[in-house]
Amino acid sequence: MPLTLSAGMFLAVPGFLPQSYETPAVWQAVLPAQAEAAKAKPVSWEFAKDKEGWKYGGKWAYKGQAKVEHSDKYKGSLQMTVDYRPTASASWSEVKLEYAKAAQQPLQAAGNNVVSYNLYYQPQNMTAGSLKTKVYAKNDKDQETINALADIDLDKAKDAGDGWKVVPVKVTFRPIDAPLKYFMVSVVGSNTDYHGEFYIDAIKLGYEKVPDGYVAVKAKVKPQQPVDLAKLNLDQTVPLVDPQATPHTAAAFAYLKALAHTDQLIYAHQNEMNRKVAKNLPGRSDTEDMVHDFSGIVGVDGLALTGDELELTDEERANHVTYAEKLTRLVMPAVEKGALLTMSCHMPNFAEVAKKPLVNGHYDYTGYSPNVTGGNVVTRIMPGGDLNKVYTGYLDMVADFLGRMQAVDEPVIFRPFHENTGSWFWWGAAHCSASEFKNLFRYTVEYMRDVKGLHNLLYAYSPGGPIIDSADYAARYPGDAFIDIVGFDMYHRDPQVQDNWFDGFVSTMKAVDQFAGEHDKVAAVTETGVLVGDKGGGLAKSGNTRLNWLNEALAKVAPQNMAYLMTWANFDESNFAEPYLVTPKRGHEEVNAFINFYNSPQTVFAGQMPNLKKAQTTARPALAEYGYITSPGSMQRLLAPMELKAKVAGDYKQASFVLKKRDGAAVATLPAQRTAQGYVTATLSAENLQAIGKTLGSIELDLDGKPADSISVLYNLPAPPADPLRVDDFESYYGDSSLVRGAYSTNCGAGCSVDISLSSERAGGDSGLDYHYHILPGGYAGIIKSLKGVDWSQAKGVSFWIKPDGQGQKLICQMNSDGEDFEVDLTDIAKTTTPQVVNIPFSRFVGKNGGTFNASAVQHFAIYCNTNGKETVDSHFYFDDIKAVK
């Protein structure tokens, strides 16, 4: 799930809220917005003579030093000198302006709910990306009061003379209810290369009367009964990735598995204890504010350990408190009440980390760069790769927190590399082969379990949905020896009053449930929720079309064998996935539905979790022996003798590599020799290659004659001559459609699919591409070809041959550079049936973030088909000779 960085301190109040709950006096003292508005007095700064108390206030994920000075331009302004070019690949690079006088004399601004200012900039200094502004403030009790973000709409800019433009900027938020001790306004670069000066004038804190969209709380929180372990069919011995798992961890697996086969499920919420919207209320989470309880599973992310989703106070820094130490303290109230933990990791791009200077002798993992997909990271962080130490340093940091949880005997569902079947993260399908991904996951498990000695982890695999069937789910599955929990992430984008998204959701659950049953695993909905608009921020502040969506989801999930359902985090009012209160009696428009969700006998929150330490459960190995091939890689071309290598473990006697032809016929069996550190090797000889001939085939790893792993390889089939301008001419797959499927990843909406194969419909040569799509109303289906940052700076556009289908669906050609997608709408062509060559200059591609296409670093090429109309469409396009042209 894409994240928006959020700054601010989390307000914690000791003690638990009982079921027989009364409104505390501190809540009764919260002033309603209307009363604050009546007191509003505007505050403004014109900068006619000096900076009027403003100064450079620091930076976040910005490289270099920015400057803030007074200027006489525009009748007085703040001159901000910046250079976002070093962070042009990052979605967040922030330079702050701070009103320094507030620290000495708190700013009296009660009732105001908007900040506005004018931003002067030079368009010629910006060829890519976009700008945002953030307003952040704390009150005189050091509590977060404002945390608001808005896009700077450069389309509204007007000419200011001498090549400059000026754009009005405005950010709204809830009315201020206390004096401000800290007040900050920042300019955020998003995938932009802007460099030079900004001029800012007429900063104003004011009030605008706007409907707040909140509703009265009418639903009543009802006491809930805890889950009775005695009534569950708990296994006494469970198959786990870690046969040395703690009894509590084994019991957690047994409990999740047993609960999944009832009509109950646990509610999980990301960042439950370290992020919330209603920071003016004393609950330790928005969940606690609403229902006086915590989510039954509390989500955290590695971003909290780098300071991106957690802050340290000056006092904590002075006392050398670490992020891991603070995060541990924050989650403990939920843990002590019965909650389990789950941890995801939005890992930075380690190639980017390696470019940064060390900080106190350690790698700097701050900033958000999992969506920077270049650098061939997956292969480089493996043992022997130049980034391996950078990666293990990150795992050591994560293990510090997980080890603290082990010290208090708390199990954690560890969920790295989520949504790997998409291509928005560097570990996605377009950026590594299936075997490369599997081996990365396997290596990570072995590092955490065997090197770091963590025995409180359950390992979860969570590709993106929809999932077609069990075979589809298995495509990048690391294997039973490395996974305990099988889940999926699937979001409902822009729900309509009536749509069929839940059909695809249910079919995906059934596919995952089937897979879990076949492999003796626990199934779960590891992420779900609503995404409104194209910003990835979850629910809308108001105007949501399906106010009862969570209860609709509950009705679909409860009959399936899912152990839990997780919604994403609440960062602020521009980025949240769960409703929230703003006063004890008013809240987001879905707050009453959420209370009803809590009251359902089918949901389990922290207060209903049983004491799992009472369960008598032990672990056994998920597999008695296992192995996986580490060299060669999947779909590698084997043209000369080489060493075959595999990692193995368990009670096996003999390992061997079996060389097979395309039809599965074994040509040779090579006994493997044991080496140090659990590896086995054998030599692929020239005689072996001669015997197998030119063919697509496979290498199978057998342990005592039983298959343990298998990869597809290309025997004696040299690669075609390299042409950096070629995307694909479909001539290098030797007539095998499975090869072309392996070269592309897919991304489809719920209930939609795309299948590609080689076709005789072509522009020339022997083969073209059959693009067979099936899309539902509101759906989409696409294919993505990784280009790994190819340099097309000498080209002027792209060209391809197409035979359209005449269905008139929305056909999109997409490319990615610097982490941003750029698209061209070809729907007019899709309305025709005439085969034709399409030439598209780079200038026609429009960036989703308003950037400019960078032809020197093209990450992928993609073709999408989106539904036009309200009918299901199943049809074919045909493509050939896709290339960049000069």
mmCIF file of N, CA, C and O in Angstrom, residues 593-663:
data_model
loop_
_atom_site.group_PDB
_atom_site.id
_atom_site.type_symbol
_atom_site.label_atom_id
_atom_site.label_comp_id
_atom_site.label_asym_id
_atom_site.label_seq_id
_atom_site.Cartn_x
_atom_site.Cartn_y
_atom_site.Cartn_z
ATOM 1 N N ALA A 593 -20.783 2.849 11.498
ATOM 2 C CA ALA A 593 -20.626 1.534 10.869
ATOM 3 C C ALA A 593 -19.478 0.771 11.512
ATOM 4 O O ALA A 593 -19.549 -0.452 11.683
ATOM 5 N N PHE A 594 -18.414 1.487 11.894
ATOM 6 C CA PHE A 594 -17.284 0.808 12.526
ATOM 7 C C PHE A 594 -17.674 0.272 13.900
ATOM 8 O O PHE A 594 -17.277 -0.848 14.278
ATOM 9 N N ILE A 595 -18.425 1.042 14.655
ATOM 10 C CA ILE A 595 -18.877 0.560 15.966
ATOM 11 C C ILE A 595 -19.752 -0.676 15.792
ATOM 12 O O ILE A 595 -19.643 -1.644 16.560
ATOM 13 N N ASN A 596 -20.593 -0.677 14.775
ATOM 14 C CA ASN A 596 -21.405 -1.871 14.495
ATOM 15 C C ASN A 596 -20.529 -3.058 14.107
ATOM 16 O O ASN A 596 -20.820 -4.211 14.463
ATOM 17 N N PHE A 597 -19.452 -2.780 13.387
ATOM 18 C CA PHE A 597 -18.481 -3.811 13.031
ATOM 19 C C PHE A 597 -17.866 -4.407 14.301
ATOM 20 O O PHE A 597 -17.752 -5.631 14.444
ATOM 21 N N TYR A 598 -17.490 -3.547 15.225
ATOM 22 C CA TYR A 598 -16.937 -4.023 16.504
ATOM 23 C C TYR A 598 -17.965 -4.850 17.269
ATOM 24 O O TYR A 598 -17.625 -5.879 17.872
ATOM 25 N N ASN A 599 -19.211 -4.414 17.255
ATOM 26 C CA ASN A 599 -20.262 -5.103 18.017
ATOM 27 C C ASN A 599 -20.638 -6.464 17.435
ATOM 28 O O ASN A 599 -21.281 -7.271 18.109
ATOM 29 N N SER A 600 -20.245 -6.718 16.201
ATOM 30 C CA SER A 600 -20.600 -7.996 15.587
ATOM 31 C C SER A 600 -19.950 -9.156 16.346
ATOM 32 O O SER A 600 -18.765 -9.085 16.702
ATOM 33 N N PRO A 601 -20.664 -10.232 16.589
ATOM 34 C CA PRO A 601 -20.052 -11.399 17.245
ATOM 35 C C PRO A 601 -18.999 -12.086 16.383
ATOM 36 O O PRO A 601 -18.272 -12.950 16.872
ATOM 37 N N GLN A 602 -18.900 -11.675 15.123
ATOM 38 C CA GLN A 602 -17.931 -12.309 14.226
ATOM 39 C C GLN A 602 -16.546 -11.665 14.280
ATOM 40 O O GLN A 602 -15.583 -12.237 13.779
ATOM 41 N N THR A 603 -16.429 -10.477 14.867
ATOM 42 C CA THR A 603 -15.134 -9.793 14.912
ATOM 43 C C THR A 603 -14.468 -9.987 16.262
ATOM 44 O O THR A 603 -15.125 -10.061 17.303
ATOM 45 N N VAL A 604 -13.148 -10.056 16.227
ATOM 46 C CA VAL A 604 -12.342 -10.240 17.435
ATOM 47 C C VAL A 604 -11.336 -9.094 17.523
ATOM 48 O O VAL A 604 -10.525 -8.892 16.606
ATOM 49 N N PHE A 605 -11.398 -8.343 18.622
ATOM 50 C CA PHE A 605 -10.455 -7.270 18.911
ATOM 51 C C PHE A 605 -9.550 -7.719 20.063
ATOM 52 O O PHE A 605 -9.696 -8.832 20.594
ATOM 53 N N ALA A 606 -8.623 -6.866 20.474
ATOM 54 C CA ALA A 606 -7.625 -7.270 21.470
ATOM 55 C C ALA A 606 -8.263 -7.767 22.759
ATOM 56 O O ALA A 606 -7.811 -8.753 23.357
ATOM 57 N N GLY A 607 -9.310 -7.088 23.204
ATOM 58 C CA GLY A 607 -9.949 -7.461 24.457
ATOM 59 C C GLY A 607 -10.647 -8.798 24.426
ATOM 60 O O GLY A 607 -10.994 -9.345 25.486
ATOM 61 N N GLN A 608 -10.859 -9.349 23.238
ATOM 62 C CA GLN A 608 -11.516 -10.650 23.110
ATOM 63 C C GLN A 608 -10.530 -11.782 22.842
ATOM 64 O O GLN A 608 -10.927 -12.949 22.772
ATOM 65 N N MET A 609 -9.247 -11.428 22.669
ATOM 66 C CA MET A 609 -8.251 -12.462 22.381
ATOM 67 C C MET A 609 -8.032 -13.322 23.618
ATOM 68 O O MET A 609 -7.939 -12.819 24.741
ATOM 69 N N PRO A 610 -7.920 -14.631 23.454
ATOM 70 C CA PRO A 610 -7.692 -15.518 24.596
ATOM 71 C C PRO A 610 -6.229 -15.487 25.037
ATOM 72 O O PRO A 610 -5.356 -14.975 24.326
ATOM 73 N N ASN A 611 -5.970 -16.026 26.186
ATOM 74 C CA ASN A 611 -4.601 -16.154 26.677
ATOM 75 C C ASN A 611 -3.965 -17.370 26.019
ATOM 76 O O ASN A 611 -4.153 -18.503 26.444
ATOM 77 N N LEU A 612 -3.205 -17.117 24.970
ATOM 78 C CA LEU A 612 -2.646 -18.211 24.184
ATOM 79 C C LEU A 612 -1.547 -18.965 24.922
ATOM 80 O O LEU A 612 -1.189 -20.080 24.536
ATOM 81 N N LYS A 613 -1.011 -18.369 25.960
ATOM 82 C CA LYS A 613 0.042 -19.046 26.711
ATOM 83 C C LYS A 613 -0.511 -20.249 27.477
ATOM 84 O O LYS A 613 0.256 -21.091 27.944
ATOM 85 N N LYS A 614 -1.825 -20.325 27.583
ATOM 86 C CA LYS A 614 -2.436 -21.476 28.252
ATOM 87 C C LYS A 614 -2.523 -22.685 27.320
ATOM 88 O O LYS A 614 -2.748 -23.804 27.777
ATOM 89 N N ALA A 615 -2.387 -22.428 26.015
ATOM 90 C CA ALA A 615 -2.478 -23.537 25.060
ATOM 91 C C ALA A 615 -1.209 -24.378 25.112
ATOM 92 O O ALA A 615 -0.097 -23.848 25.231
ATOM 93 N N GLN A 616 -1.365 -25.665 25.040
ATOM 94 C CA GLN A 616 -0.230 -26.590 25.051
ATOM 95 C C GLN A 616 0.087 -26.978 23.607
ATOM 96 O O GLN A 616 -0.406 -27.985 23.099
ATOM 97 N N THR A 617 0.906 -26.167 22.944
ATOM 98 C CA THR A 617 1.179 -26.378 21.527
ATOM 99 C C THR A 617 2.679 -26.412 21.287
ATOM 100 O O THR A 617 3.422 -25.600 21.837
ATOM 101 N N THR A 618 3.117 -27.320 20.464
ATOM 102 C CA THR A 618 4.524 -27.413 20.090
ATOM 103 C C THR A 618 4.652 -27.371 18.579
ATOM 104 O O THR A 618 3.687 -27.596 17.847
ATOM 105 N N ALA A 619 5.874 -27.086 18.120
ATOM 106 C CA ALA A 619 6.136 -26.959 16.684
ATOM 107 C C ALA A 619 6.891 -28.173 16.165
ATOM 108 O O ALA A 619 7.673 -28.803 16.885
ATOM 109 N N ARG A 620 6.647 -28.470 14.906
ATOM 110 C CA ARG A 620 7.438 -29.464 14.184
ATOM 111 C C ARG A 620 7.820 -28.824 12.848
ATOM 112 O O ARG A 620 7.204 -27.846 12.415
ATOM 113 N N PRO A 621 8.811 -29.342 12.158
ATOM 114 C CA PRO A 621 9.212 -28.726 10.885
ATOM 115 C C PRO A 621 8.094 -28.807 9.846
ATOM 116 O O PRO A 621 7.418 -29.834 9.722
ATOM 117 N N ALA A 622 7.899 -27.721 9.127
ATOM 118 C CA ALA A 622 6.918 -27.740 8.035
ATOM 119 C C ALA A 622 7.314 -28.779 6.991
ATOM 120 O O ALA A 622 6.456 -29.447 6.413
ATOM 121 N N LEU A 623 8.610 -28.938 6.752
ATOM 122 C CA LEU A 623 9.146 -29.979 5.883
ATOM 123 C C LEU A 623 10.344 -30.607 6.576
ATOM 124 O O LEU A 623 11.194 -29.896 7.137
ATOM 125 N N ALA A 624 10.440 -31.933 6.516
ATOM 126 C CA ALA A 624 11.554 -32.626 7.154
ATOM 127 C C ALA A 624 12.872 -32.289 6.472
ATOM 128 O O ALA A 624 13.923 -32.236 7.106
ATOM 129 N N GLU A 625 12.831 -32.059 5.173
ATOM 130 C CA GLU A 625 14.003 -31.595 4.447
ATOM 131 C C GLU A 625 13.537 -30.697 3.312
ATOM 132 O O GLU A 625 12.413 -30.803 2.829
ATOM 133 N N TYR A 626 14.388 -29.770 2.924
ATOM 134 C CA TYR A 626 14.032 -28.868 1.828
ATOM 135 C C TYR A 626 15.310 -28.425 1.131
ATOM 136 O O TYR A 626 16.431 -28.575 1.653
ATOM 137 N N GLY A 627 15.143 -27.895 -0.049
ATOM 138 C CA GLY A 627 16.260 -27.354 -0.795
ATOM 139 C C GLY A 627 15.780 -26.437 -1.895
ATOM 140 O O GLY A 627 14.623 -26.521 -2.331
ATOM 141 N N TYR A 628 16.654 -25.551 -2.328
ATOM 142 C CA TYR A 628 16.308 -24.668 -3.444
ATOM 143 C C TYR A 628 17.564 -24.317 -4.223
ATOM 144 O O TYR A 628 18.662 -24.198 -3.679
ATOM 145 N N ILE A 629 17.382 -24.202 -5.526
ATOM 146 C CA ILE A 629 18.498 -23.958 -6.439
ATOM 147 C C ILE A 629 18.877 -22.479 -6.394
ATOM 148 O O ILE A 629 18.019 -21.603 -6.558
ATOM 149 N N THR A 630 20.158 -22.217 -6.158
ATOM 150 C CA THR A 630 20.632 -20.828 -6.118
ATOM 151 C C THR A 630 21.380 -20.432 -7.388
ATOM 152 O O THR A 630 21.512 -19.250 -7.683
ATOM 153 N N SER A 631 21.877 -21.420 -8.123
ATOM 154 C CA SER A 631 22.559 -21.140 -9.391
ATOM 155 C C SER A 631 22.456 -22.381 -10.274
ATOM 156 O O SER A 631 22.705 -23.493 -9.804
ATOM 157 N N PRO A 632 22.007 -22.184 -11.535
ATOM 158 C CA PRO A 632 21.708 -20.926 -12.231
ATOM 159 C C PRO A 632 20.365 -20.336 -11.804
ATOM 160 O O PRO A 632 19.631 -20.937 -11.014
ATOM 161 N N GLY A 633 20.049 -19.176 -12.379
ATOM 162 C CA GLY A 633 18.762 -18.563 -12.125
ATOM 163 C C GLY A 633 17.712 -19.032 -13.102
ATOM 164 O O GLY A 633 18.013 -19.612 -14.158
ATOM 165 N N SER A 634 16.470 -18.787 -12.756
ATOM 166 C CA SER A 634 15.363 -19.170 -13.630
ATOM 167 C C SER A 634 15.476 -18.466 -14.977
ATOM 168 O O SER A 634 15.788 -17.276 -15.050
ATOM 169 N N MET A 635 15.253 -19.219 -16.030
ATOM 170 C CA MET A 635 15.285 -18.754 -17.416
ATOM 171 C C MET A 635 16.667 -18.278 -17.845
ATOM 172 O O MET A 635 16.812 -17.568 -18.839
ATOM 173 N N GLN A 636 17.694 -18.718 -17.126
ATOM 174 C CA GLN A 636 19.058 -18.391 -17.539
ATOM 175 C C GLN A 636 19.435 -19.231 -18.751
ATOM 176 O O GLN A 636 19.007 -20.374 -18.899
ATOM 177 N N ARG A 637 20.265 -18.664 -19.631
ATOM 178 C CA ARG A 637 20.740 -19.372 -20.811
ATOM 179 C C ARG A 637 22.026 -20.119 -20.454
ATOM 180 O O ARG A 637 23.021 -19.498 -20.059
ATOM 181 N N LEU A 638 21.991 -21.423 -20.597
ATOM 182 C CA LEU A 638 23.133 -22.260 -20.251
ATOM 183 C C LEU A 638 23.853 -22.644 -21.540
ATOM 184 O O LEU A 638 23.399 -23.493 -22.308
ATOM 185 N N LEU A 639 25.007 -22.002 -21.769
ATOM 186 C CA LEU A 639 25.724 -22.140 -23.038
ATOM 187 C C LEU A 639 27.087 -22.785 -22.857
ATOM 188 O O LEU A 639 27.727 -23.147 -23.851
ATOM 189 N N ALA A 640 27.550 -22.899 -21.613
ATOM 190 C CA ALA A 640 28.879 -23.446 -21.348
ATOM 191 C C ALA A 640 28.846 -24.180 -20.019
ATOM 192 O O ALA A 640 27.934 -23.987 -19.210
ATOM 193 N N PRO A 641 29.819 -25.033 -19.763
ATOM 194 C CA PRO A 641 29.862 -25.730 -18.478
ATOM 195 C C PRO A 641 29.840 -24.748 -17.306
ATOM 196 O O PRO A 641 30.406 -23.658 -17.388
ATOM 197 N N MET A 642 29.192 -25.161 -16.211
ATOM 198 C CA MET A 642 29.075 -24.288 -15.043
ATOM 199 C C MET A 642 28.790 -25.122 -13.806
ATOM 200 O O MET A 642 28.444 -26.304 -13.891
ATOM 201 N N GLU A 643 28.923 -24.482 -12.656
ATOM 202 C CA GLU A 643 28.593 -25.134 -11.398
ATOM 203 C C GLU A 643 27.118 -24.955 -11.079
ATOM 204 O O GLU A 643 26.591 -23.845 -11.165
ATOM 205 N N LEU A 644 26.448 -26.039 -10.749
ATOM 206 C CA LEU A 644 25.081 -25.995 -10.239
ATOM 207 C C LEU A 644 25.162 -25.973 -8.718
ATOM 208 O O LEU A 644 25.955 -26.709 -8.122
ATOM 209 N N LYS A 645 24.311 -25.145 -8.087
ATOM 210 C CA LYS A 645 24.412 -24.971 -6.640
ATOM 211 C C LYS A 645 23.032 -24.857 -6.031
ATOM 212 O O LYS A 645 22.124 -24.256 -6.616
ATOM 213 N N ALA A 646 22.876 -25.460 -4.855
ATOM 214 C CA ALA A 646 21.589 -25.392 -4.157
ATOM 215 C C ALA A 646 21.837 -25.317 -2.654
ATOM 216 O O ALA A 646 22.842 -25.826 -2.135
ATOM 217 N N LYS A 647 20.909 -24.680 -1.955
ATOM 218 C CA LYS A 647 20.911 -24.640 -0.488
ATOM 219 C C LYS A 647 19.974 -25.747 -0.007
ATOM 220 O O LYS A 647 18.843 -25.864 -0.488
ATOM 221 N N VAL A 648 20.444 -26.567 0.931
ATOM 222 C CA VAL A 648 19.645 -27.703 1.390
ATOM 223 C C VAL A 648 19.686 -27.761 2.914
ATOM 224 O O VAL A 648 20.600 -27.253 3.560
ATOM 225 N N ALA A 649 18.674 -28.405 3.486
ATOM 226 C CA ALA A 649 18.601 -28.585 4.934
ATOM 227 C C ALA A 649 17.726 -29.786 5.235
ATOM 228 O O ALA A 649 16.885 -30.187 4.416
ATOM 229 N N GLY A 650 17.908 -30.380 6.414
ATOM 230 C CA GLY A 650 17.062 -31.482 6.832
ATOM 231 C C GLY A 650 17.773 -32.821 6.804
ATOM 232 O O GLY A 650 18.983 -32.923 6.557
ATOM 233 N N ASP A 651 17.008 -33.859 7.039
ATOM 234 C CA ASP A 651 17.551 -35.212 7.167
ATOM 235 C C ASP A 651 17.498 -35.962 5.845
ATOM 236 O O ASP A 651 16.764 -36.937 5.690
ATOM 237 N N TYR A 652 18.261 -35.504 4.861
ATOM 238 C CA TYR A 652 18.314 -36.201 3.583
ATOM 239 C C TYR A 652 19.664 -36.919 3.483
ATOM 240 O O TYR A 652 20.642 -36.580 4.164
ATOM 241 N N LYS A 653 19.740 -37.909 2.606
ATOM 242 C CA LYS A 653 20.981 -38.662 2.422
ATOM 243 C C LYS A 653 21.713 -38.263 1.143
ATOM 244 O O LYS A 653 22.929 -38.173 1.116
ATOM 245 N N GLN A 654 20.949 -38.046 0.072
ATOM 246 C CA GLN A 654 21.590 -37.757 -1.202
ATOM 247 C C GLN A 654 20.823 -36.668 -1.945
ATOM 248 O O GLN A 654 19.596 -36.736 -2.072
ATOM 249 N N ALA A 655 21.560 -35.678 -2.416
ATOM 250 C CA ALA A 655 20.987 -34.627 -3.263
ATOM 251 C C ALA A 655 21.497 -34.806 -4.683
ATOM 252 O O ALA A 655 22.637 -35.240 -4.898
ATOM 253 N N SER A 656 20.674 -34.474 -5.650
ATOM 254 C CA SER A 656 21.084 -34.591 -7.044
ATOM 255 C C SER A 656 20.354 -33.560 -7.889
ATOM 256 O O SER A 656 19.272 -33.075 -7.523
ATOM 257 N N PHE A 657 20.963 -33.211 -9.016
ATOM 258 C CA PHE A 657 20.362 -32.300 -9.990
ATOM 259 C C PHE A 657 19.949 -33.126 -11.210
ATOM 260 O O PHE A 657 20.770 -33.872 -11.768
ATOM 261 N N VAL A 658 18.706 -32.964 -11.630
ATOM 262 C CA VAL A 658 18.189 -33.711 -12.781
ATOM 263 C C VAL A 658 17.984 -32.740 -13.936
ATOM 264 O O VAL A 658 17.255 -31.737 -13.803
ATOM 265 N N LEU A 659 18.629 -33.015 -15.059
ATOM 266 C CA LEU A 659 18.498 -32.186 -16.258
ATOM 267 C C LEU A 659 17.370 -32.740 -17.109
ATOM 268 O O LEU A 659 17.377 -33.923 -17.464
ATOM 269 N N LYS A 660 16.401 -31.864 -17.437
ATOM 270 C CA LYS A 660 15.234 -32.325 -18.186
ATOM 271 C C LYS A 660 15.024 -31.499 -19.439
ATOM 272 O O LYS A 660 15.312 -30.300 -19.483
ATOM 273 N N LYS A 661 14.469 -32.176 -20.465
ATOM 274 C CA LYS A 661 14.092 -31.490 -21.694
ATOM 275 C C LYS A 661 12.731 -30.826 -21.534
ATOM 276 O O LYS A 661 12.072 -30.951 -20.504
ATOM 277 N N ARG A 662 12.313 -30.207 -22.603
ATOM 278 C CA ARG A 662 11.046 -29.465 -22.602
ATOM 279 C C ARG A 662 9.859 -30.360 -22.279
ATOM 280 O O ARG A 662 8.927 -29.954 -21.584
ATOM 281 N N ASP A 663 9.891 -31.604 -22.734
ATOM 282 C CA ASP A 663 8.778 -32.523 -22.504
ATOM 283 C C ASP A 663 8.861 -33.213 -21.148
ATOM 284 O O ASP A 663 8.044 -34.086 -20.825
#
